Phi, psi and omega in degrees: 000141181256033180281336178264149178292145176281133182289128177237125180288134178053058184296327180292319178294318179297315179296321179294318179294319177298321178296317180297316180294320179296320178295320177296320178293326176296321176297317177294323179295320178292334179280355175107008178272093187293334183291343179289344180299317180297316178297322179295319178295317180296315179294325177294323177295317178296318180295323179295324178292316183289335178281325185271334185304316183293345184289321179091174187281330186282345180254043182299327175299329177293319179297316181296318178295320179297313181292325176294323178292324176296323178295321178294325178291321181293000000 
């Protein structure tokens, strides 16, 4: 059952590193390197999992509100 969060060591550090790499990839994408788009999408998927994972299964309204706020920012 996936109702409990999966343990990830140092989730804050992992999320911070993913954020830095995503910002660097955005810079490369703006410079005209089109292949970075695929890497950016993959890293964004990994980051979404690592951000939502600690919330757990019983707080699904929190996850939905979090993802809706990200959509509003985008």
